[in-house]
PDB file of C-alpha atoms in Angstrom:
ATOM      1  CA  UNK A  20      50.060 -21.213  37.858  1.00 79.00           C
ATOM      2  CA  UNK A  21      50.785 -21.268  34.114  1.00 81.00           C
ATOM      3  CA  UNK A  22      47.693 -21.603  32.555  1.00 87.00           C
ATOM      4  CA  UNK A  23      48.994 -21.065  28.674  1.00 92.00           C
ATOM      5  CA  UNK A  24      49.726 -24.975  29.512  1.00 96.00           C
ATOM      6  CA  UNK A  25      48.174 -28.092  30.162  1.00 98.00           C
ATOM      7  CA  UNK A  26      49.891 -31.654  30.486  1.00 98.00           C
ATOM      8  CA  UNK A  27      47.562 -33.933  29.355  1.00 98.00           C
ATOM      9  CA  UNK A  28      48.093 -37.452  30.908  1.00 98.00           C
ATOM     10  CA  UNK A  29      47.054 -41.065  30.035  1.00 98.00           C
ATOM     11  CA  UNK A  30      47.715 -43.726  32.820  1.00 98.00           C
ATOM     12  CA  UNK A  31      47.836 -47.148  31.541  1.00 98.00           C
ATOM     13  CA  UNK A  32      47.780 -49.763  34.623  1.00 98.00           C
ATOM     14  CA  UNK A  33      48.407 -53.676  34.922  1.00 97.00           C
ATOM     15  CA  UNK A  34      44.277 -55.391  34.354  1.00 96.00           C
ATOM     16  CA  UNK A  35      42.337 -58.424  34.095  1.00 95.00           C
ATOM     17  CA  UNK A  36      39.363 -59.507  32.401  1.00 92.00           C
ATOM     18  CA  UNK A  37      37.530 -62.293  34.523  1.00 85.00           C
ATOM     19  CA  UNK A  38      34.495 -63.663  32.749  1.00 85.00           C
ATOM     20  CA  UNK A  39      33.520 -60.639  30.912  1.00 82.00           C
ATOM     21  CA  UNK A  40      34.318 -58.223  33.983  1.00 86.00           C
ATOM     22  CA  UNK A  41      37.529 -55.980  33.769  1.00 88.00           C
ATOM     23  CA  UNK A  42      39.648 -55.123  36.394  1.00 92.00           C
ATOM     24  CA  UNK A  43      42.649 -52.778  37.004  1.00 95.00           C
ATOM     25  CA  UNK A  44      45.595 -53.149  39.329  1.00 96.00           C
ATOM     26  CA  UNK A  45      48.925 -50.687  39.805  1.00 98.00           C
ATOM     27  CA  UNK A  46      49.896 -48.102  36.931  1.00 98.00           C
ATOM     28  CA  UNK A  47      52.878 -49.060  34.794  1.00 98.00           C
ATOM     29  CA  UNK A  48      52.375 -46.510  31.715  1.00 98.00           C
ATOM     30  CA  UNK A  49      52.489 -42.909  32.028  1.00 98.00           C
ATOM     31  CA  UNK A  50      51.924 -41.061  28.742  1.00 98.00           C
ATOM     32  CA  UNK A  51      51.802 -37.590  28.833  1.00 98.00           C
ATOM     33  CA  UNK A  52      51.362 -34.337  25.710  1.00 98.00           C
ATOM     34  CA  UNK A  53      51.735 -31.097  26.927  1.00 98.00           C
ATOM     35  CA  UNK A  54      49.970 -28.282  24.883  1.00 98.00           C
ATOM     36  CA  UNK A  55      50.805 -24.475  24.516  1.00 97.00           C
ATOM     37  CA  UNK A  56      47.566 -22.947  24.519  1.00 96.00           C
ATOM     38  CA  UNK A  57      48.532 -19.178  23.247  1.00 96.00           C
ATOM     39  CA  UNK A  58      50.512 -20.988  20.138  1.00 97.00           C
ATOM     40  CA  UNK A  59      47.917 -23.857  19.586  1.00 97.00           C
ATOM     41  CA  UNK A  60      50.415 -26.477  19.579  1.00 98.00           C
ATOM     42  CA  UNK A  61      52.064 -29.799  21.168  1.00 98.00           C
ATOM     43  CA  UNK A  62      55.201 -28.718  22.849  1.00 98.00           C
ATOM     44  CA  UNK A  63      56.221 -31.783  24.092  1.00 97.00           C
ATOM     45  CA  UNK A  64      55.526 -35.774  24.461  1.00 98.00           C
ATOM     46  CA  UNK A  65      56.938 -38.235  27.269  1.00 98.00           C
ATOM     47  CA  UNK A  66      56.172 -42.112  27.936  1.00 98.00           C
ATOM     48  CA  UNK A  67      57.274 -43.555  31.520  1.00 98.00           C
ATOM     49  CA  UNK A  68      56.880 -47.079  32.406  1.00 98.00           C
ATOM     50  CA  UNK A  69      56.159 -48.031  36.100  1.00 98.00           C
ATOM     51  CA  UNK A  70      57.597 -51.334  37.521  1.00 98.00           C
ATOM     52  CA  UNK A  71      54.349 -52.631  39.740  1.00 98.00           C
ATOM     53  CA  UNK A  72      55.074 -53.243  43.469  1.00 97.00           C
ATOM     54  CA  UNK A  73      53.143 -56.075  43.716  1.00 96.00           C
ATOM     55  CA  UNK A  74      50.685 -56.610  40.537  1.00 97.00           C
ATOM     56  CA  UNK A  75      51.737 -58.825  37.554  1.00 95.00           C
ATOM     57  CA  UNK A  76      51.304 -57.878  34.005  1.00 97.00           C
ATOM     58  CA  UNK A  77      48.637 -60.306  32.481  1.00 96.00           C
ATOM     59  CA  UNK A  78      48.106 -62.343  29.027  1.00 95.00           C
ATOM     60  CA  UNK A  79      44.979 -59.807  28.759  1.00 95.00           C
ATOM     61  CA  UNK A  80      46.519 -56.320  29.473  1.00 96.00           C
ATOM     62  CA  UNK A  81      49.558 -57.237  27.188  1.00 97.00           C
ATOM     63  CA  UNK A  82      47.350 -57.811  24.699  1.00 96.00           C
ATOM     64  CA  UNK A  83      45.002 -54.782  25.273  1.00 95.00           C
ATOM     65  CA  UNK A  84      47.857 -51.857  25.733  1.00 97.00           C
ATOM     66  CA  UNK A  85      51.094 -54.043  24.251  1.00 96.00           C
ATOM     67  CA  UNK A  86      52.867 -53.551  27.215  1.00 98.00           C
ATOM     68  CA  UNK A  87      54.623 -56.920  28.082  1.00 97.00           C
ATOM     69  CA  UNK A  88      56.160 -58.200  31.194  1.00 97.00           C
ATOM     70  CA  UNK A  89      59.417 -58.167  29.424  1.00 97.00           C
ATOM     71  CA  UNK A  90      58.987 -54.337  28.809  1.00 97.00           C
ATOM     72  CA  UNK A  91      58.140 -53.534  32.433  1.00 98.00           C
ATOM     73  CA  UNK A  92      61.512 -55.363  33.402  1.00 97.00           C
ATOM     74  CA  UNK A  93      63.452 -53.761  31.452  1.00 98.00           C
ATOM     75  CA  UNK A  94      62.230 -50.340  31.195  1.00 98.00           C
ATOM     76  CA  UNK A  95      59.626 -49.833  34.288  1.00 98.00           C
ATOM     77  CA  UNK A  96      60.646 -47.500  36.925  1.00 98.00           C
ATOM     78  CA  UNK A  97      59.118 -47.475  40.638  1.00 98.00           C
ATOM     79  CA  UNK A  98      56.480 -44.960  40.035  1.00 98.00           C
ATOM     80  CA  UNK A  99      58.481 -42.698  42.947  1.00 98.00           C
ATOM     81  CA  UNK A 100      61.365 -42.052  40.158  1.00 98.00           C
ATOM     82  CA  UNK A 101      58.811 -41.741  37.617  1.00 98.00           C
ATOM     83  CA  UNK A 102      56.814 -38.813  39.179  1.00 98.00           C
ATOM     84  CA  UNK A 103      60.022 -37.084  40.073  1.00 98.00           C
ATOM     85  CA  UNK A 104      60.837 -37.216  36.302  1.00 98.00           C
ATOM     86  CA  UNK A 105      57.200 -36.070  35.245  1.00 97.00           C
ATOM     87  CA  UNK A 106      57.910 -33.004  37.687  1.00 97.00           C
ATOM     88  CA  UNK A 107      61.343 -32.415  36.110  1.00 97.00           C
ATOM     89  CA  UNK A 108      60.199 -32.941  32.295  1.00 97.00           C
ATOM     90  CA  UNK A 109      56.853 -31.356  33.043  1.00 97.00           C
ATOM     91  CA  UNK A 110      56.353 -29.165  35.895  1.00 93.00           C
ATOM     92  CA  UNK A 111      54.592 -30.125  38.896  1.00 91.00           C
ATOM     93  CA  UNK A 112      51.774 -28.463  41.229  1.00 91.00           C
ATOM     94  CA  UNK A 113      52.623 -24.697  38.583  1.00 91.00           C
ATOM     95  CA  UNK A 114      51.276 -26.732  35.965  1.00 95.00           C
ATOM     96  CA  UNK A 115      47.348 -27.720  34.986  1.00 97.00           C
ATOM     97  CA  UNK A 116      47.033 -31.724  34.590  1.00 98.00           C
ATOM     98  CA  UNK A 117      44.113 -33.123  31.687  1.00 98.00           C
ATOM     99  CA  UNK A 118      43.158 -36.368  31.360  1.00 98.00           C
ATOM    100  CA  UNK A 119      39.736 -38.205  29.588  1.00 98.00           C
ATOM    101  CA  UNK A 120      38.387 -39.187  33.168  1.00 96.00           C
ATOM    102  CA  UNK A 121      39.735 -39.568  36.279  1.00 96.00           C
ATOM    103  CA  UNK A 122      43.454 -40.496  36.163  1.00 97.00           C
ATOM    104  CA  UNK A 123      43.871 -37.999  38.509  1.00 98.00           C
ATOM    105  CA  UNK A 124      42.141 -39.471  41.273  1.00 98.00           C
ATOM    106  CA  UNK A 125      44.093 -43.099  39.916  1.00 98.00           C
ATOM    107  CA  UNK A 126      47.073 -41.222  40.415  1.00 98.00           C
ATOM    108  CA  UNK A 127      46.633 -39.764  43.483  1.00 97.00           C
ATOM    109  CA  UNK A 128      45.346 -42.450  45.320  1.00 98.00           C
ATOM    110  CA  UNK A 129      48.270 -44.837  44.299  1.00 98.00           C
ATOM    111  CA  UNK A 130      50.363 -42.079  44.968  1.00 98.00           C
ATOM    112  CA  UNK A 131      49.118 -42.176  48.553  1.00 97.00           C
ATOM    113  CA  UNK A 132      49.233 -45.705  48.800  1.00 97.00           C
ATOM    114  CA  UNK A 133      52.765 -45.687  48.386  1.00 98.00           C
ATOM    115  CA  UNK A 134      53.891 -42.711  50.209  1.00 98.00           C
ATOM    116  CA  UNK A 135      54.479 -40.066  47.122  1.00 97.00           C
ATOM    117  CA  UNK A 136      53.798 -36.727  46.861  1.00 96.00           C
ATOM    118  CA  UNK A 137      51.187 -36.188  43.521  1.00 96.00           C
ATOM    119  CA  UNK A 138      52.848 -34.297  40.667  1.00 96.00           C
ATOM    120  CA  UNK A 139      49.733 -31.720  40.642  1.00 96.00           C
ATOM    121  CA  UNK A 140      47.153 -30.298  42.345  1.00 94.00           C
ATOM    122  CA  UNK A 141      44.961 -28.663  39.585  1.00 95.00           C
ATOM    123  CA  UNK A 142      43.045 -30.727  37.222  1.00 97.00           C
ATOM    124  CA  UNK A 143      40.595 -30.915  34.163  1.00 98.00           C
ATOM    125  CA  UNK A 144      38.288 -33.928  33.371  1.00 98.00           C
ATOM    126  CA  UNK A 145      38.094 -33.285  29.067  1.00 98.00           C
ATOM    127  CA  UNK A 146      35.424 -35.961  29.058  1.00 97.00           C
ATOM    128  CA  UNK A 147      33.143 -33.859  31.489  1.00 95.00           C
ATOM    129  CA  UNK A 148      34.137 -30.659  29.644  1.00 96.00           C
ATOM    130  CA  UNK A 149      33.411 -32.350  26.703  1.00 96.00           C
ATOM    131  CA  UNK A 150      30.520 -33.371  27.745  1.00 95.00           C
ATOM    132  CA  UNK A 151      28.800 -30.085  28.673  1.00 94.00           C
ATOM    133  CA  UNK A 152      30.392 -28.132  25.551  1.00 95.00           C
ATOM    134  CA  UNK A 153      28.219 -31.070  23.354  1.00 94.00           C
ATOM    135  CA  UNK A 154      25.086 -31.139  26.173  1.00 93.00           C
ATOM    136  CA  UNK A 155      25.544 -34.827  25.936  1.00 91.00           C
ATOM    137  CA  UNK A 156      24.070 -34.669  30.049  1.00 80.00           C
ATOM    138  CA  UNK A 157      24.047 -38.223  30.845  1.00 76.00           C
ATOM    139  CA  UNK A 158      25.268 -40.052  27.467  1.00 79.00           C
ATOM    140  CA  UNK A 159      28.997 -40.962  28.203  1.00 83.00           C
ATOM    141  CA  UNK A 160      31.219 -41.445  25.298  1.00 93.00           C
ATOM    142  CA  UNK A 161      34.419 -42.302  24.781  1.00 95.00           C
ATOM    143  CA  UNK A 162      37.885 -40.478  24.236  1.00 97.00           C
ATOM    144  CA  UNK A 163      38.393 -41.755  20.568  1.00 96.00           C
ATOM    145  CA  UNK A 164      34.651 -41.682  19.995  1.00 95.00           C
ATOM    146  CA  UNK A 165      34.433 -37.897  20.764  1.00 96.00           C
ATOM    147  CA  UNK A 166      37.765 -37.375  18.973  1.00 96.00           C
ATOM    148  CA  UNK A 167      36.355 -38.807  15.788  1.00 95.00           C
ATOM    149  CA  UNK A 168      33.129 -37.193  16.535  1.00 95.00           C
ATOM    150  CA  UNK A 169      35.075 -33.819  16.228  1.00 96.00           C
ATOM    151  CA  UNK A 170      36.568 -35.061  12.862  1.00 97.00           C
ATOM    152  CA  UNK A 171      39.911 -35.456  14.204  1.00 97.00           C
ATOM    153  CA  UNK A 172      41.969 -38.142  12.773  1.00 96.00           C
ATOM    154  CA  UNK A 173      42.813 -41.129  15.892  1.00 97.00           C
ATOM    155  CA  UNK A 174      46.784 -41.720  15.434  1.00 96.00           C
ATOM    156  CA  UNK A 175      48.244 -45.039  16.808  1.00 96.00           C
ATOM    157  CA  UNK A 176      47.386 -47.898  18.819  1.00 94.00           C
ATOM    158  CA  UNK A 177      44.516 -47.301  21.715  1.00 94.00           C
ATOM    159  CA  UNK A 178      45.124 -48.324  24.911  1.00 95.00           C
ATOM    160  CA  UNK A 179      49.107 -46.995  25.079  1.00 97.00           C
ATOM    161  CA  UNK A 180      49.503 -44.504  27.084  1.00 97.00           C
ATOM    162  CA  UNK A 181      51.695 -42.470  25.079  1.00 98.00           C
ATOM    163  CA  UNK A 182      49.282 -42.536  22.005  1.00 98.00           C
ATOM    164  CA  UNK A 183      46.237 -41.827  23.973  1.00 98.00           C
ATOM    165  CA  UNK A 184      48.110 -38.557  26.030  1.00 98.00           C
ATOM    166  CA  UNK A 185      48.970 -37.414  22.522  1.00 98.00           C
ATOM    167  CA  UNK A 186      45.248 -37.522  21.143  1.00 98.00           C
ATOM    168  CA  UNK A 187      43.748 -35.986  23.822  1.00 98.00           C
ATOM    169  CA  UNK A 188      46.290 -33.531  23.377  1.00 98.00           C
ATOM    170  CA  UNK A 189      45.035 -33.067  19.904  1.00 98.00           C
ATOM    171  CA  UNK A 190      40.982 -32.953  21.216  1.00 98.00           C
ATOM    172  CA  UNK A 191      42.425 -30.697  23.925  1.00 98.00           C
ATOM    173  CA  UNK A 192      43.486 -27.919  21.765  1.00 98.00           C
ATOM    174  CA  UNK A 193      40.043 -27.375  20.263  1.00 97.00           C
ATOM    175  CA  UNK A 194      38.077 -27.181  23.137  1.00 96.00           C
ATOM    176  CA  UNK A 195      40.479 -25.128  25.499  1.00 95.00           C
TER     177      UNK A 195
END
């Protein structure tokens, strides 16, 4: 296990709002930072789109994460090749995953669903960590909330996967 790096992830996946109520579907962005720990730095950055199996992107989630249909056609992946590049570009069960929440279990469980071996086995939740490091106990708060909390500057557009992996990346650094 390397544990002078972490791969912090963002997972970005097709969703709906239905009077007022939100609802996700298949993953088609994969964002991902990953951090030396002994230098203090971002080493690397990756963004993978996933072609869905069977969900459609909607007006809604284009809206929310910019990801269009017309993006996902021409540059989504099955997320099979995409997971076998994330190994490649990023190590796979060697390395420690991050995320703000559970993309892990996201990621596992579509994983499953469609028949793919996860890219890693060991994983940190930064908004738990987070949490306990600020004794928030039951308040939850959210990933660019805590970021700006910790008077780091938020870079980008929320809600891309790519720009969320790299901030976490950023909160990462100070509290690991």
């Amino acid at each position: 296990m390397n544990h002078n790096r972490v791969v912090c992830f963002d997972l970005e996946m097709c969703c709906w709002s239905e009077n007022g109520v939100g609802t996700t579907g298949e993953i088609i962005e994969v964002g991902l930072a990953e951090i030396d720990l002994a230098s203090g730095t971002i080493v690397k950055r990756a963004q993978y789109y996933v072609k869905p199996e069977k969900d459609e992107v909607s007006l809604f989630c284009a809206e929310l994460t910019g990801i269009t249909p017309r993006k996902i056609e021409k540059q989504g992946r099955p997320l099979e090749s995409v997971i076998k590049s994330m190994i490649k570009n990023f190590g796979g069960p060697k390395k420690i995953y991050a995320a703000w929440g559970r993309d892990d279990l996201i990621l596992h469980k579509e994983c499953k669903e469609k028949g793919i071996e996860p890219p890693f086995s060991e994983f940190i939740n930064i908004a738990t960590l987070y949490r306990i490091q600020n004794r928030l106990k039951e308040k939850r708060i959210g990933h660019r909330a805590a970021q700006e909390a910790k008077n780091i500057e938020w870079e980008g557009r929320q809600h891309s996967g790519y720009v969320d992996a790299y901030n976490l990346a950023k909160l990462a650094l100070t509290m690991l």
